[in-house]
Short mmCIF file of C-alpha atoms (C1' of nucleotides) in Angstrom, two decimals:
data_model
loop_
_atom_site.label_atom_id
_atom_site.label_comp_id
_atom_site.label_asym_id
_atom_site.label_seq_id
_atom_site.Cartn_x
_atom_site.Cartn_y
_atom_site.Cartn_z
CA MET E 9 0.06 -0.01 -0.08
CA LEU E 10 1.26 3.54 -0.73
CA TRP E 11 0.76 6.06 1.84
CA ILE E 12 0.30 9.74 1.04
CA ASN E 13 3.43 10.46 3.19
CA ASP E 14 5.46 8.26 0.96
CA CYS E 15 4.55 10.48 -1.91
CA PHE E 16 5.47 13.62 -0.18
CA ARG E 17 8.53 12.58 1.36
CA TRP E 18 10.52 13.44 -1.63
CA ASP E 19 9.53 17.15 -1.83
CA HIS E 20 11.78 17.76 0.92
CA ARG E 21 14.94 16.48 -0.59
CA GLU E 22 16.08 19.91 -0.96
CA VAL E 23 14.61 22.24 1.21
CA GLN E 24 12.67 24.65 -0.97
CA TYR E 25 13.64 28.09 0.28
CA ASN E 26 10.89 30.23 -0.74
CA ASP E 27 12.53 31.41 -3.98
CA ASP E 28 11.43 35.12 -3.84
CA ARG E 29 12.35 36.02 -0.20
CA CYS E 30 14.43 39.06 -0.59
CA PRO E 31 16.87 40.40 2.09
CA ARG E 32 14.33 42.64 3.48
CA SER E 33 15.39 46.28 3.93
CA SER E 34 17.67 45.71 6.99
CA LEU E 35 18.17 49.08 8.17
CA THR E 36 15.95 48.88 11.20
CA VAL E 37 18.49 49.82 13.60
CA GLU E 38 18.94 47.74 16.60
CA LEU E 39 21.26 48.64 19.45
CA THR E 40 23.33 45.62 19.51
CA PRO E 41 26.34 45.22 21.53
CA LYS E 42 28.53 45.80 18.61
CA THR E 43 27.00 49.22 17.96
CA GLU E 44 27.03 50.06 21.56
CA TYR E 45 30.71 49.27 21.83
CA ALA E 46 31.62 51.24 18.92
CA LEU E 47 29.88 54.15 20.06
CA LEU E 48 31.46 54.01 23.47
CA ALA E 49 34.82 53.60 21.99
CA LEU E 50 34.20 56.74 19.76
CA MET E 51 33.29 58.69 22.71
CA ALA E 52 36.39 57.67 24.61
CA LEU E 53 38.49 58.75 21.61
CA ILE E 54 37.17 62.33 21.69
CA ASP E 55 39.36 63.61 24.57
CA GLY E 56 42.53 62.17 23.22
CA SER E 57 41.92 63.11 19.75
CA ALA E 58 41.40 66.80 20.60
CA GLN E 59 45.00 66.69 22.10
CA GLY E 60 46.49 64.66 19.40
CA LYS E 61 46.90 61.66 21.65
CA ALA E 62 46.32 58.22 20.47
CA MET E 63 44.41 55.84 22.58
CA LYS E 64 45.27 52.06 23.00
CA VAL E 65 42.58 49.50 23.04
CA ASN E 66 43.04 48.48 26.45
CA GLN E 67 42.67 52.16 27.58
CA ILE E 68 39.41 52.20 25.93
CA THR E 69 37.95 49.14 27.49
CA ALA E 70 39.34 50.18 30.77
CA GLN E 71 36.83 52.98 30.92
CA HIS E 72 33.95 50.71 30.48
CA GLY E 73 33.88 47.61 32.32
CA ALA E 74 32.44 45.08 30.03
CA ILE E 75 33.89 45.45 26.53
CA PRO E 76 35.88 42.61 25.27
CA GLU E 77 39.17 43.86 23.97
CA ARG E 78 39.57 41.45 21.09
CA TYR E 79 36.14 42.04 19.85
CA LEU E 80 36.53 45.64 19.92
CA GLU E 81 39.70 45.47 17.86
CA GLN E 82 37.47 44.01 15.07
CA ILE E 83 35.07 46.77 15.32
CA LEU E 84 37.83 49.46 15.53
CA LEU E 85 39.20 47.98 12.39
CA VAL E 86 35.90 48.38 10.58
CA LEU E 87 35.57 51.96 11.88
CA ARG E 88 39.11 52.67 10.46
CA ARG E 89 38.37 51.28 7.03
CA GLY E 90 35.25 53.35 6.85
CA GLY E 91 37.26 56.43 7.54
CA ILE E 92 35.83 57.34 10.89
CA ILE E 93 38.96 56.75 12.79
CA LYS E 94 42.56 56.45 12.15
CA SER E 95 45.33 54.24 13.74
CA ILE E 96 48.91 54.31 14.59
CA ARG E 97 50.62 51.08 14.39
CA GLY E 98 53.47 49.63 16.36
CA ALA E 99 54.58 50.50 19.96
CA ARG E 100 52.89 53.39 21.38
CA GLY E 101 50.35 53.08 18.78
CA GLY E 102 46.51 53.63 19.03
CA TYR E 103 43.50 55.24 17.62
CA LEU E 104 42.38 58.58 16.82
CA LEU E 105 39.23 60.02 15.55
CA ALA E 106 39.81 60.88 11.90
CA ARG E 107 37.26 63.72 11.87
CA GLU E 108 35.62 66.25 14.17
CA PRO E 109 33.11 64.66 16.54
CA GLN E 110 30.29 67.12 15.01
CA SER E 111 30.90 65.74 11.42
CA ILE E 112 30.41 62.03 12.62
CA SER E 113 26.68 60.85 12.38
CA LEU E 114 25.45 57.95 14.19
CA LEU E 115 23.87 56.96 10.90
CA GLU E 116 27.47 56.64 9.54
CA VAL E 117 28.56 54.46 12.24
CA VAL E 118 25.68 52.03 12.15
CA SER E 119 25.56 51.89 8.45
CA LEU E 120 29.09 50.84 8.40
CA LEU E 121 28.73 48.21 11.16
CA ASN E 122 25.71 46.62 9.77
CA GLY E 123 27.47 46.06 6.50
CA SER E 124 26.08 47.06 3.13
CA GLN E 125 22.37 47.08 3.69
CA ASN E 126 19.81 48.31 1.35
CA ALA E 127 20.92 46.17 -1.65
CA PRO E 128 19.16 47.56 -4.63
CA GLY E 129 16.56 44.92 -4.26
CA GLU E 130 14.73 43.64 -7.34
CA THR E 131 11.33 44.45 -6.71
CA THR E 132 9.64 41.02 -7.45
CA SER E 133 6.23 42.12 -8.39
CA VAL E 134 4.63 42.90 -4.97
CA SER E 135 0.90 43.06 -4.59
CA PRO E 136 -0.77 46.13 -3.55
CA GLU E 137 -1.16 44.67 0.02
CA GLN E 138 2.65 44.03 0.22
CA SER E 139 3.27 47.41 -1.13
CA ALA E 140 1.03 49.20 1.41
CA ILE E 141 3.00 47.33 4.25
CA HIS E 142 6.19 48.23 2.80
CA GLN E 143 5.17 51.81 2.72
CA VAL E 144 4.68 51.75 6.37
CA TRP E 145 7.93 50.25 7.12
CA GLU E 146 9.78 52.52 4.71
CA GLN E 147 8.30 55.36 6.64
CA ILE E 148 9.69 54.13 9.77
CA HIS E 149 12.93 53.51 8.24
CA GLN E 150 13.03 56.96 6.87
CA THR E 151 12.29 58.63 10.33
CA THR E 152 15.02 56.47 12.26
CA ARG E 153 17.48 57.36 9.49
CA THR E 154 16.67 61.07 9.71
CA THR E 155 17.12 60.68 13.61
CA LEU E 156 20.41 58.92 13.29
CA ASP E 157 21.79 61.28 10.72
CA GLN E 158 21.13 64.27 12.72
CA THR E 159 22.49 62.97 15.78
CA THR E 160 26.25 63.30 16.05
CA LEU E 161 28.89 61.85 18.10
CA GLN E 162 29.54 65.41 19.68
CA ASP E 163 25.60 65.34 20.51
CA LEU E 164 26.04 62.13 22.39
CA TRP E 165 28.99 63.37 24.25
CA ASP E 166 27.04 66.37 25.25
CA ARG E 167 24.33 64.31 26.48
CA SER E 168 26.62 62.07 28.51
CA ASP E 169 28.40 65.11 29.89
CA ARG E 170 25.11 66.61 30.97
CA HIS E 171 24.31 63.37 32.81
CA ARG E 172 27.72 63.20 34.42
CA SER E 173 27.37 66.73 35.96
CA SER E 174 24.01 66.02 37.45
CA SER E 175 24.88 62.90 39.12
CA PRO E 176 28.69 62.49 39.71
CA MET E 177 30.52 59.28 39.11
CA TYR E 178 28.36 56.55 40.54
CA TYR E 179 30.20 54.08 38.20
CA ILE E 180 33.72 52.87 38.46
CA MET V 236 57.27 45.89 38.12
CA LEU V 237 53.57 45.02 37.82
CA TRP V 238 51.83 45.86 34.72
CA ILE V 239 48.20 46.37 34.58
CA ASN V 240 47.73 43.78 31.69
CA ASP V 241 49.20 41.24 34.11
CA CYS V 242 46.34 41.81 36.48
CA PHE V 243 43.85 41.32 33.74
CA ARG V 244 45.18 38.40 31.88
CA TRP V 245 43.19 35.73 33.99
CA ASP V 246 39.89 37.00 32.96
CA HIS V 247 40.02 34.95 29.81
CA ARG V 248 40.59 31.48 31.30
CA GLU V 249 36.88 30.62 30.72
CA VAL V 250 34.67 32.32 28.17
CA GLN V 251 33.27 35.08 30.17
CA TYR V 252 29.87 35.69 28.45
CA ASN V 253 29.59 39.24 29.29
CA ASP V 254 27.66 38.89 32.39
CA ASP V 255 25.64 42.00 32.02
CA ARG V 256 24.61 41.76 28.50
CA CYS V 257 20.83 42.11 28.78
CA PRO V 258 18.56 41.32 25.86
CA ARG V 259 18.57 44.92 24.45
CA SER V 260 15.26 46.42 24.09
CA SER V 261 14.23 44.35 20.95
CA LEU V 262 11.32 46.52 19.81
CA THR V 263 13.18 47.81 16.93
CA VAL V 264 10.53 46.52 14.47
CA GLU V 265 11.82 44.65 11.37
CA LEU V 266 9.68 43.68 8.62
CA THR V 267 10.28 40.02 8.69
CA PRO V 268 8.62 37.37 6.55
CA LYS V 269 6.59 36.26 9.64
CA THR V 270 5.08 39.98 10.20
CA GLU V 271 4.54 40.45 6.48
CA TYR V 272 2.54 36.99 6.23
CA ALA V 273 0.62 37.97 9.13
CA LEU V 274 -0.56 41.29 7.83
CA LEU V 275 -1.37 40.03 4.52
CA ALA V 276 -3.49 37.15 6.18
CA LEU V 277 -5.16 39.77 8.04
CA MET V 278 -5.92 41.95 5.18
CA ALA V 279 -7.26 39.01 3.44
CA LEU V 280 -9.68 38.23 6.37
CA ILE V 281 -11.23 41.66 6.18
CA ASP V 282 -13.60 40.93 3.40
CA GLY V 283 -14.96 37.63 4.46
CA SER V 284 -15.21 38.85 8.25
CA ALA V 285 -17.34 41.55 7.01
CA GLN V 286 -19.88 39.09 5.89
CA GLY V 287 -19.29 36.78 8.53
CA LYS V 288 -17.62 34.12 6.37
CA ALA V 289 -14.68 32.25 7.65
CA MET V 290 -11.60 31.80 5.42
CA LYS V 291 -9.47 28.67 5.31
CA VAL V 292 -5.80 28.83 5.24
CA ASN V 293 -5.48 27.79 1.83
CA GLN V 294 -7.77 30.37 0.49
CA ILE V 295 -5.72 32.90 2.09
CA THR V 296 -2.41 31.70 0.63
CA ALA V 297 -4.04 31.34 -2.63
CA GLN V 298 -4.26 35.12 -2.82
CA HIS V 299 -0.50 35.67 -2.33
CA GLY V 300 1.75 33.39 -4.16
CA ALA V 301 4.40 32.82 -1.88
CA ILE V 302 3.13 32.16 1.72
CA PRO V 303 4.00 28.63 3.11
CA GLU V 304 0.77 27.15 4.34
CA ARG V 305 2.08 25.26 7.24
CA TYR V 306 3.96 28.31 8.42
CA LEU V 307 0.98 30.40 8.16
CA GLU V 308 -0.96 27.98 10.21
CA GLN V 309 1.34 28.60 13.11
CA ILE V 310 1.19 32.43 12.87
CA LEU V 311 -2.56 32.40 12.73
CA LEU V 312 -2.41 30.22 16.03
CA VAL V 313 -0.55 33.15 17.65
CA LEU V 314 -2.88 35.60 16.32
CA ARG V 315 -5.86 33.68 17.53
CA ARG V 316 -4.43 33.27 21.09
CA GLY V 317 -3.68 37.11 21.09
CA GLY V 318 -7.37 37.68 20.43
CA ILE V 319 -6.89 39.29 16.97
CA ILE V 320 -8.71 36.55 15.19
CA LYS V 321 -10.96 33.82 16.06
CA SER V 322 -11.36 30.30 14.43
CA ILE V 323 -13.79 27.65 13.66
CA ARG V 324 -12.63 24.33 13.79
CA GLY V 325 -13.53 21.24 11.97
CA ALA V 326 -14.76 20.82 8.31
CA ARG V 327 -16.02 23.97 6.92
CA GLY V 328 -13.81 25.86 9.41
CA GLY V 329 -11.67 28.98 9.11
CA TYR V 330 -10.62 32.17 10.63
CA LEU V 331 -12.29 35.52 10.96
CA LEU V 332 -11.13 38.85 12.56
CA ALA V 333 -12.12 39.04 16.31
CA ARG V 334 -12.64 42.75 15.88
CA GLU V 335 -13.22 45.56 13.56
CA PRO V 336 -10.13 46.37 11.25
CA GLN V 337 -10.16 49.95 12.63
CA SER V 338 -9.43 48.55 16.08
CA ILE V 339 -6.39 46.52 15.26
CA SER V 340 -3.18 48.31 15.33
CA LEU V 341 0.03 47.07 13.61
CA LEU V 342 1.82 47.56 17.11
CA GLU V 343 -0.44 44.92 18.48
CA VAL V 344 0.41 42.47 15.69
CA VAL V 345 4.05 43.10 15.70
CA SER V 346 4.21 42.91 19.60
CA LEU V 347 2.25 39.73 19.61
CA LEU V 348 4.50 38.09 16.94
CA ASN V 349 7.79 39.18 18.28
CA GLY V 350 7.00 37.55 21.56
CA SER V 351 7.27 39.18 25.13
CA GLN V 352 9.99 41.77 24.38
CA ASN V 353 10.91 44.58 26.82
CA ALA V 354 11.48 42.03 29.57
CA PRO V 355 11.59 44.42 32.75
CA GLY V 356 15.48 44.45 32.22
CA GLU V 357 17.45 45.02 35.35
CA THR V 358 19.23 48.34 34.60
CA THR V 359 22.80 47.20 35.58
CA SER V 360 24.30 50.47 36.36
CA VAL V 361 24.99 51.99 33.12
CA SER V 362 27.56 54.62 32.61
CA PRO V 363 26.66 58.17 31.38
CA GLU V 364 27.91 57.38 27.93
CA GLN V 365 25.72 54.23 27.91
CA SER V 366 22.79 56.27 29.10
CA ALA V 367 23.32 58.89 26.34
CA ILE V 368 23.25 56.13 23.70
CA HIS V 369 20.30 54.45 25.07
CA GLN V 370 18.36 57.69 25.22
CA VAL V 371 18.71 58.03 21.40
CA TRP V 372 17.58 54.55 20.89
CA GLU V 373 14.59 54.89 23.17
CA GLN V 374 13.62 57.86 21.34
CA ILE V 375 13.71 55.90 18.04
CA HIS V 376 11.85 53.24 19.50
CA GLN V 377 9.13 55.42 20.91
CA THR V 378 8.55 57.11 17.52
CA THR V 379 8.17 53.76 15.68
CA ARG V 380 5.95 52.46 18.30
CA THR V 381 3.79 55.51 17.93
CA THR V 382 3.70 55.17 14.25
CA LEU V 383 2.69 51.46 14.42
CA ASP V 384 0.28 52.24 17.15
CA GLN V 385 -1.48 54.84 14.95
CA THR V 386 -1.55 52.51 11.79
CA THR V 387 -4.51 50.28 11.86
CA LEU V 388 -5.35 47.27 9.74
CA GLN V 389 -8.16 49.37 8.17
CA ASP V 390 -5.47 52.16 7.09
CA LEU V 391 -3.40 49.39 5.67
CA TRP V 392 -6.25 48.17 3.52
CA ASP V 393 -7.26 51.62 2.42
CA ARG V 394 -3.72 52.14 1.14
CA SER V 395 -3.49 48.99 -0.81
CA ASP V 396 -7.13 49.70 -2.11
CA ARG V 397 -5.80 53.10 -3.28
CA HIS V 398 -3.16 51.29 -5.11
CA ARG V 399 -5.25 48.77 -6.51
CA SER V 400 -7.57 51.13 -8.24
CA SER V 401 -4.81 53.31 -9.76
CA SER V 402 -3.04 50.27 -11.42
CA PRO V 403 -5.58 47.52 -11.89
CA MET V 404 -4.43 43.99 -11.06
CA TYR V 405 -1.02 43.60 -12.50
CA TYR V 406 -0.52 40.66 -10.01
CA ILE V 407 -1.92 37.35 -10.51
"C1'" DA G 257 69.72 44.24 15.86
"C1'" DT G 258 66.69 42.72 19.42
"C1'" DT G 259 62.71 43.11 21.79
"C1'" DA G 260 58.34 44.55 23.13
"C1'" DA G 261 54.13 46.80 22.32
"C1'" DT G 262 50.63 47.46 19.51
"C1'" DC G 263 47.47 47.00 15.51
"C1'" DC G 264 45.87 43.73 11.67
"C1'" DA G 265 43.97 39.60 9.81
"C1'" DC G 266 41.52 35.70 9.30
"C1'" DA G 267 39.40 31.52 10.65
"C1'" DG G 268 36.78 29.24 13.87
"C1'" DC G 269 33.36 28.21 17.49
"C1'" DA G 270 29.03 28.51 20.59
"C1'" DT G 271 24.61 30.43 21.06
"C1'" DC G 272 20.42 32.29 19.48
"C1'" DT G 273 17.02 33.45 16.44
"C1'" DT G 274 14.18 32.53 12.40
"C1'" DA G 275 11.78 30.08 8.92
"C1'" DG G 276 9.86 26.35 7.76
"C1'" DT G 277 8.43 21.24 8.27
"C1'" DC G 278 6.32 17.03 10.33
"C1'" DG G 279 3.09 13.97 12.27
"C1'" DG G 280 -0.66 13.42 14.44
"C1'" DA G 281 -4.59 14.81 17.63
"C1'" DA G 282 -9.25 17.22 18.07
"C1'" DT G 283 -13.23 18.90 16.07
"C1'" DT G 284 -16.99 19.48 13.05
"C1'" DA G 285 -19.96 18.74 8.62
"C1'" DG G 286 -22.07 15.60 5.65
"C1'" DC Q 19 -18.05 6.71 9.57
"C1'" DT Q 20 -15.21 9.83 6.63
"C1'" DA Q 21 -13.43 13.89 4.94
"C1'" DA Q 22 -11.87 18.56 5.79
"C1'" DT Q 23 -9.85 21.57 8.78
"C1'" DT Q 24 -7.86 23.65 12.78
"C1'" DC Q 25 -4.55 22.93 16.84
"C1'" DC Q 26 -0.35 21.54 18.96
"C1'" DG Q 27 4.33 20.49 20.00
"C1'" DA Q 28 8.38 18.91 18.58
"C1'" DC Q 29 11.93 19.03 15.18
"C1'" DT Q 30 15.53 20.70 11.58
"C1'" DA Q 31 18.48 23.87 8.82
"C1'" DA Q 32 20.44 28.05 7.84
"C1'" DG Q 33 22.14 32.38 9.20
"C1'" DA Q 34 23.71 36.07 12.35
"C1'" DT Q 35 26.06 37.37 16.36
"C1'" DG Q 36 29.44 37.70 19.84
"C1'" DC Q 37 33.01 36.44 20.81
"C1'" DT Q 38 38.03 33.60 21.08
"C1'" DG Q 39 42.81 31.87 18.98
"C1'" DT Q 40 46.61 32.17 16.60
"C1'" DG Q 41 49.65 34.25 14.21
"C1'" DG Q 42 51.24 37.81 11.77
"C1'" DA Q 43 53.12 42.94 10.31
"C1'" DT Q 44 54.85 47.37 11.83
"C1'" DT Q 45 56.85 50.53 14.77
"C1'" DA Q 46 59.46 52.44 18.99
"C1'" DA Q 47 62.61 51.97 22.37
"C1'" DT Q 48 67.02 49.99 23.91
#
DNA sequence: ATTAATCCACAGCATCTTAGTCGGAATTAG
DNA sequence: CTAATTCCGACTAAGATGCTGTGGATTAAT
């Protein structure tokens, strides 16, 4: 006797990964550890950079308890390649901001770290319903993009400074 | 002489899964396939529900080419448990909206599907710098939340309808 | 020249999330 | 009863993320 299941079993010999699923627009910014580490590091670089002093990785991590050094190295590498910071190699080396903190937007940082999102995306004949959904999400993306674009590293520092003055060093 | 590095070296003898890494506020809404399927299904239910007619899963997937039936079943299950739709079991069964399309916000849908996010989160002594970062992201979350809360299923349908009338059925 | 400090690079690994599947149980119509 | 359909829990596969390990390459101090 032949069971239905026997007929179907073969359908799965290769997983049929939904042909037309595109890599959805992935610029819904999440605050991942990676992003947070990067921003903390950049803020840490502000002081030294103003004085032309390079900072070492372990000096950066020393300020904030829980950043894994090796991981931060990788992140800094990406930031350097993206032209946000520059590095000095060899003994007594370290990192410096490549530009003024006012000219570094959060959007630039997160875009860099999240890789090349927004691939040109072949619009595979979306239905009106899909289109409506995408519109809403596109709107959301747009506003977050704007917010991140208008917020600079300097802004971030100003905010943290305001905090610092209001409640003095309750962290190690 | 004792170097600072020597004091720290032991930290790595066992993988130190960054104790205080909390499940970041995960309500940065991404348009995942799951969410899209859910919204498409809900829109498909609008017509039938108005007439009190339940729709079967395969009727829903028939409208939109690429939704895996079995997967959609699961999603509908969640929507039902969340009180957004109701179901009729057995032969001639199917699904209906549990409420008016105007009273179903997108925020409710995505919150439901993304599980219980925003766990109470013990705020583990953040530094001022971290706090500044979190503020920015919190602001972003707030605006997206507002947008999603103000957009209802009915709005979505209106949009898609507008599209449909302007360019008649170019999809199968 | 040697050595030490520091960045650079890539490969690998553990965990988590997501998308999707399977098999079958419960329910209802005819 | 039988067929249709929802309900349910477990399972798998692939990818992303957050690291770690190892070994360079480059420069400064001696």
